[in-house]
Tab-separated table of C-alpha atoms in Angstrom:
chain	number	residue	atom	x	y	z
S	1	MET	CA	11.371	37.431	-1.915
S	2	LYS	CA	14.843	34.951	-2.308
S	3	LYS	CA	14.950	33.199	-5.292
S	4	GLU	CA	14.662	29.926	-3.314
S	5	ASN	CA	11.658	30.717	-2.001
S	6	PHE	CA	10.203	32.285	-5.007
S	7	TYR	CA	10.362	28.412	-5.451
S	8	LEU	CA	9.458	27.092	-2.655
S	9	ALA	CA	6.211	28.968	-3.310
S	10	LEU	CA	5.199	27.375	-6.285
S	11	GLU	CA	6.465	23.680	-5.179
S	12	ASP	CA	3.841	24.012	-2.225
S	13	ASP	CA	1.064	26.023	-4.892
S	14	PHE	CA	1.920	22.961	-6.952
S	15	LYS	CA	1.707	20.318	-4.273
S	16	SER	CA	-1.603	21.981	-3.575
S	17	THR	CA	-2.682	20.782	-7.193
S	18	PHE	CA	-1.267	17.079	-6.966
S	19	ILE	CA	-3.533	14.785	-5.617
S	20	ARG	CA	-6.905	15.878	-6.257
S	21	GLU	CA	-6.111	18.202	-9.919
S	22	LEU	CA	-3.397	16.669	-11.699
S	23	LEU	CA	-2.739	13.039	-10.158
S	24	PRO	CA	-6.324	11.657	-12.004
S	25	GLY	CA	-5.797	12.799	-15.055
S	26	VAL	CA	-2.426	11.325	-14.828
S	27	LEU	CA	-3.709	8.418	-13.851
S	28	HIS	CA	-6.263	7.875	-16.716
S	29	ASN	CA	-4.068	9.192	-19.585
S	30	PHE	CA	-1.865	6.210	-18.483
S	31	ALA	CA	-4.969	3.717	-18.072
S	32	ASN	CA	-6.012	3.939	-21.814
S	33	PRO	CA	-2.674	2.852	-23.147
S	34	LEU	CA	-2.172	0.018	-20.967
S	35	ASN	CA	-5.417	-1.494	-21.135
S	36	GLY	CA	-4.896	-1.266	-24.790
S	37	ILE	CA	-1.297	-3.072	-24.461
S	38	MET	CA	-2.692	-5.593	-21.979
S	39	GLY	CA	-5.806	-6.172	-24.728
S	40	ARG	CA	-3.363	-6.534	-27.924
S	41	SER	CA	-1.112	-8.808	-26.171
S	42	LYS	CA	-4.196	-11.641	-25.312
S	43	LEU	CA	-4.955	-11.106	-29.081
S	44	LEU	CA	-1.468	-11.933	-30.231
S	45	GLN	CA	-1.338	-14.856	-27.207
S	46	ARG	CA	-4.684	-16.358	-28.538
S	47	ARG	CA	-3.617	-15.741	-32.272
S	48	ILE	CA	-0.363	-17.697	-32.141
S	49	ASP	CA	-1.363	-20.347	-30.469
S	50	ALA	CA	-4.090	-19.997	-33.321
S	51	VAL	CA	-1.124	-20.236	-36.102
S	52	VAL	CA	1.128	-22.981	-34.756
S	53	LYS	CA	-1.773	-24.740	-34.299
S	54	LYS	CA	-3.064	-24.779	-38.172
S	55	MET	CA	0.693	-25.332	-38.989
S	56	SER	CA	1.356	-29.069	-37.485
S	57	GLU	CA	-1.792	-29.351	-39.165
S	58	GLN	CA	-1.521	-28.532	-42.395
S	59	TYR	CA	2.426	-27.903	-42.969
S	60	PRO	CA	3.993	-30.824	-40.263
S	61	GLU	CA	7.309	-30.494	-41.580
S	62	THR	CA	7.413	-26.895	-41.095
S	63	ALA	CA	6.315	-25.865	-37.805
S	64	GLU	CA	8.766	-29.242	-36.700
S	65	ALA	CA	11.245	-27.687	-37.856
S	66	LEU	CA	10.372	-23.824	-36.259
S	67	LYS	CA	9.308	-25.590	-33.420
S	68	ASP	CA	11.685	-23.969	-31.115
S	69	ASP	CA	11.815	-20.586	-33.099
S	70	LEU	CA	7.764	-20.883	-32.570
S	71	GLN	CA	8.120	-22.107	-28.569
S	72	ARG	CA	10.966	-18.843	-28.247
S	73	ILE	CA	7.981	-16.719	-30.092
S	74	LYS	CA	5.078	-17.887	-27.620
S	75	ASN	CA	7.259	-17.842	-24.285
S	76	ASP	CA	8.026	-13.799	-25.182
S	77	ILE	CA	3.998	-13.051	-25.980
S	78	ARG	CA	3.395	-15.170	-22.821
S	79	SER	CA	6.341	-13.363	-20.683
S	80	ILE	CA	5.124	-9.898	-22.409
S	81	ASN	CA	1.136	-11.049	-20.981
S	82	LYS	CA	2.917	-12.131	-17.387
S	83	GLU	CA	4.557	-8.674	-17.432
S	84	THR	CA	1.829	-6.940	-18.134
S	85	ASP	CA	-0.510	-7.828	-15.818
S	86	SER	CA	1.800	-7.456	-13.050
S	87	PHE	CA	2.172	-3.393	-14.109
S	88	PHE	CA	-1.393	-3.354	-14.556
S	89	HIS	CA	-1.785	-4.621	-10.540
S	90	MET	CA	0.418	-1.826	-9.125
S	91	PHE	CA	-1.165	0.950	-11.678
S	92	ARG	CA	-4.433	-0.340	-9.689
S	93	ASP	CA	-2.460	0.018	-5.988
S	94	VAL	CA	-1.357	3.501	-6.773
S	95	SER	CA	-4.557	4.309	-8.773
S	96	ASP	CA	-6.183	2.702	-5.450
S	97	LYS	CA	-4.417	4.656	-3.041
S	98	PHE	CA	-4.761	7.934	-4.813
S	99	SER	CA	-8.533	7.850	-6.145
S	100	THR	CA	-8.937	7.311	-2.058
S	101	LEU	CA	-7.423	10.288	-0.725
S	102	ALA	CA	-8.724	12.290	-3.743
S	103	ALA	CA	-12.534	11.431	-2.426
S	104	PRO	CA	-12.165	12.020	1.072
S	105	GLY	CA	-16.355	11.013	2.369
S	106	ARG	CA	-17.883	8.217	5.242
S	107	GLU	CA	-18.414	4.603	3.569
S	108	ARG	CA	-18.598	0.806	4.852
S	109	ILE	CA	-14.704	0.121	5.708
S	110	ASN	CA	-13.162	-2.800	5.660
S	111	LEU	CA	-10.013	-2.562	7.774
S	112	SER	CA	-8.222	-6.025	6.302
S	113	ARG	CA	-8.961	-5.107	2.931
S	114	LEU	CA	-7.841	-1.470	3.605
S	115	LEU	CA	-4.176	-2.471	4.977
S	116	ALA	CA	-3.434	-5.175	2.469
S	117	ALA	CA	-3.546	-1.914	-0.155
S	118	GLU	CA	-1.604	0.218	2.024
S	119	ILE	CA	1.102	-2.973	1.842
S	120	ARG	CA	0.824	-3.345	-1.413
S	121	PHE	CA	1.461	0.592	-1.650
S	122	ALA	CA	4.015	0.408	1.069
S	123	GLU	CA	5.674	-2.302	-1.657
S	124	PHE	CA	6.993	1.148	-4.102
S	125	TYR	CA	9.294	2.162	-0.634
S	126	LEU	CA	12.450	0.313	-2.349
S	127	GLU	CA	13.640	-0.557	1.427
S	128	PHE	CA	10.577	-1.808	2.462
S	129	LYS	CA	10.446	-3.926	-0.733
S	130	HIS	CA	13.878	-5.682	-0.640
S	131	GLU	CA	15.148	-4.982	2.434
S	132	ILE	CA	12.836	-5.733	5.785
S	133	ASN	CA	11.536	-9.055	6.081
S	134	LYS	CA	7.809	-8.947	6.083
S	135	GLN	CA	4.658	-11.077	6.999
S	136	CYS	CA	0.866	-9.714	6.829
S	137	GLU	CA	-2.116	-12.134	8.437
S	138	PHE	CA	-5.543	-10.082	7.566
S	139	ASP	CA	-8.801	-11.588	9.538
S	140	GLY	CA	-11.387	-12.040	5.914
S	141	ASN	CA	-14.255	-11.583	8.594
S	142	LEU	CA	-13.555	-8.744	9.584
S	143	PRO	CA	-17.119	-6.579	10.741
S	144	GLU	CA	-16.968	-3.115	8.739
S	145	PHE	CA	-17.673	-0.240	10.143
S	146	GLN	CA	-18.504	3.122	8.778
S	147	GLY	CA	-15.180	6.000	8.442
S	148	ASP	CA	-13.441	8.147	6.339
S	149	ALA	CA	-11.253	6.073	3.847
S	150	ALA	CA	-9.194	9.288	3.358
S	151	GLU	CA	-7.753	9.476	6.676
S	152	LEU	CA	-7.485	5.890	8.200
S	153	SER	CA	-5.334	5.378	4.538
S	154	LEU	CA	-3.295	8.298	5.942
S	155	VAL	CA	-3.290	7.387	9.396
S	156	PHE	CA	-2.004	3.502	8.393
S	157	TRP	CA	0.258	5.032	5.689
S	158	ARG	CA	2.176	6.796	8.889
S	159	LEU	CA	1.597	3.974	11.247
S	160	ILE	CA	3.279	1.716	8.683
S	161	ARG	CA	6.136	4.395	8.058
S	162	HIS	CA	7.058	5.086	11.386
S	163	ALA	CA	7.333	1.049	12.239
S	164	MET	CA	9.373	0.527	8.569
S	165	THR	CA	11.596	3.149	10.017
S	166	ARG	CA	11.983	1.493	13.050
S	167	ALA	CA	12.364	-1.755	11.317
S	168	LEU	CA	15.473	-0.462	9.431
S	169	GLU	CA	17.741	0.897	11.639
S	170	SER	CA	17.506	-2.351	13.285
S	171	LYS	CA	20.674	-3.531	13.700
S	172	ASP	CA	20.038	-7.361	14.602
S	173	GLY	CA	17.405	-8.124	11.437
S	174	LYS	CA	14.720	-5.899	9.335
S	175	GLU	CA	11.232	-7.523	10.958
S	176	PHE	CA	7.539	-6.257	9.993
S	177	PHE	CA	4.334	-7.955	11.108
S	178	LEU	CA	0.875	-6.908	10.546
S	179	GLN	CA	-2.027	-8.603	11.979
S	180	THR	CA	-5.487	-7.687	12.026
S	181	ALA	CA	-8.361	-9.544	14.376
S	182	HIS	CA	-11.483	-9.397	16.141
S	183	ASP	CA	-13.690	-10.387	18.781
S	184	GLU	CA	-17.613	-9.466	19.351
S	185	GLU	CA	-16.349	-5.661	20.768
S	186	LYS	CA	-13.690	-5.065	19.061
S	187	ILE	CA	-11.382	-5.175	15.670
S	188	LEU	CA	-7.457	-4.817	17.117
S	189	VAL	CA	-4.549	-4.421	14.076
S	190	SER	CA	-0.969	-5.212	15.396
S	191	LEU	CA	2.553	-3.325	14.134
S	192	ARG	CA	5.314	-5.251	15.270
S	193	TYR	CA	8.780	-4.396	14.016
S	194	SER	CA	12.120	-4.197	14.555
S	195	GLY	CA	13.706	-1.503	16.413
S	196	GLU	CA	15.693	-0.531	19.483
S	197	VAL	CA	12.489	0.778	21.489
S	198	LEU	CA	12.187	4.720	21.603
S	199	PRO	CA	10.611	7.188	24.700
S	200	GLY	CA	7.565	7.835	23.279
S	201	GLU	CA	7.332	3.810	22.513
S	202	GLN	CA	7.520	3.455	26.124
S	203	ASN	CA	3.278	5.070	26.597
S	204	HIS	CA	0.471	4.674	25.820
S	205	ALA	CA	-0.101	6.620	23.168
S	206	ALA	CA	-2.281	9.173	23.619
S	207	CYS	CA	-0.479	11.225	23.984
S	208	ARG	CA	-0.792	14.817	23.953
S	209	ASN	CA	-0.628	17.172	27.164
S	210	LYS	CA	-4.324	18.242	27.987
S	211	GLU	CA	-3.460	21.578	29.077
S	212	THR	CA	-0.958	22.784	26.568
S	213	GLY	CA	-1.730	20.123	23.346
S	214	ASP	CA	1.751	19.923	23.374
S	215	PRO	CA	3.042	16.522	22.350
S	216	SER	CA	4.297	14.277	25.554
S	217	CYS	CA	5.861	11.255	23.335
S	218	PRO	CA	9.228	11.925	22.495
S	219	GLY	CA	10.877	10.006	19.878
S	220	LEU	CA	7.708	10.575	17.810
S	221	ASP	CA	7.239	12.490	14.453
S	222	GLN	CA	4.562	14.819	14.796
S	223	SER	CA	3.142	13.577	12.415
S	224	VAL	CA	2.530	9.811	14.222
S	225	LEU	CA	1.331	12.522	16.689
S	226	SER	CA	-1.361	13.748	14.223
S	227	ALA	CA	-2.313	10.513	13.476
S	228	LEU	CA	-3.046	9.728	16.599
S	229	ASP	CA	-4.873	12.130	17.252
S	230	LEU	CA	-6.929	11.287	14.498
S	231	LEU	CA	-7.702	7.692	15.326
S	232	LYS	CA	-9.159	9.110	18.740
S	233	LYS	CA	-12.578	10.440	16.471
S	234	TYR	CA	-13.650	6.724	15.693
S	235	PRO	CA	-13.892	5.897	18.813
S	236	ALA	CA	-10.041	3.926	18.642
S	237	LYS	CA	-6.788	3.565	21.041
S	238	LEU	CA	-3.284	2.909	19.621
S	239	GLU	CA	-0.342	1.267	22.107
S	240	PHE	CA	3.121	1.066	22.359
S	241	SER	CA	4.298	-2.079	24.010
S	242	ARG	CA	7.605	-4.421	23.893
S	243	ASP	CA	7.532	-8.299	23.166
S	244	ASN	CA	9.991	-10.954	22.952
S	245	GLY	CA	12.465	-8.479	21.664
S	246	MET	CA	10.196	-6.479	18.909
S	247	ASN	CA	8.497	-2.957	19.340
S	248	VAL	CA	4.305	-3.623	19.302
S	249	MET	CA	1.861	-1.002	17.523
S	250	SER	CA	-1.586	-1.928	18.967
S	251	VAL	CA	-4.516	0.167	17.112
S	252	THR	CA	-7.713	-1.171	19.138
S	253	PHE	CA	-10.610	0.107	17.453
S	254	PHE	CA	-14.033	-0.299	19.510
S	255	TYR	CA	-16.622	-0.801	15.918
S	256	SER	CA	-19.689	-1.769	18.553
S	257	LYS	CA	-19.840	1.826	19.560
S	258	ILE	CA	-19.249	3.053	15.674
S	259	SER	CA	-22.482	4.589	14.483
S	260	GLY	CA	-23.849	2.562	11.440
């Protein structure tokens, strides 16, 4: 075996342990000092406010002389608290994503909440965060249904990434729009994104040859086809279309037919 093959074999072995074995420990070890920093920074803010108040009451002349310096200290502490809160929310987005993937199983799913989390996680792709104009509208009253959150997390990660990649290649503006809605029988997830249409995006996307199992949507990535296959369990369907110069992926979940 060549040296590079040894490396690839070990790399694959490492990857196989990453989500379910290694990452939970990494996140746990990050969480403890982060919680300590957040607690101490909030305590420090309360203490400096109390000290400034006490100084103003007992030593008003000193407090006046140090007013600007004390205000700068208070502003710095507020900034630290704001940044630690921001870091905590980003940490939670990562933790929630990988906790979901590490514990597959059926549970009650609200697609608006799941997709909001997926969009927050997608912000870790810097091009998605900085280069794409994004808009999301989430139906706050979506009915829940039984499903595997790990499966759907991966499905929508791949579909969002497909839309993101297409939008980044657009020459006329990089646009991305995600919307959830529902009626008495179905939930609709709509992803609209800029970019030239691919051949596979011109067809309804239940797109494998029934006899051979081969992909029949040219231009679509194999992992996108895997996501489409996984959706068929629910029951759900995905259709591609074109509207006002934008590509549209419409995912319909017939939740009234999903048990539970």
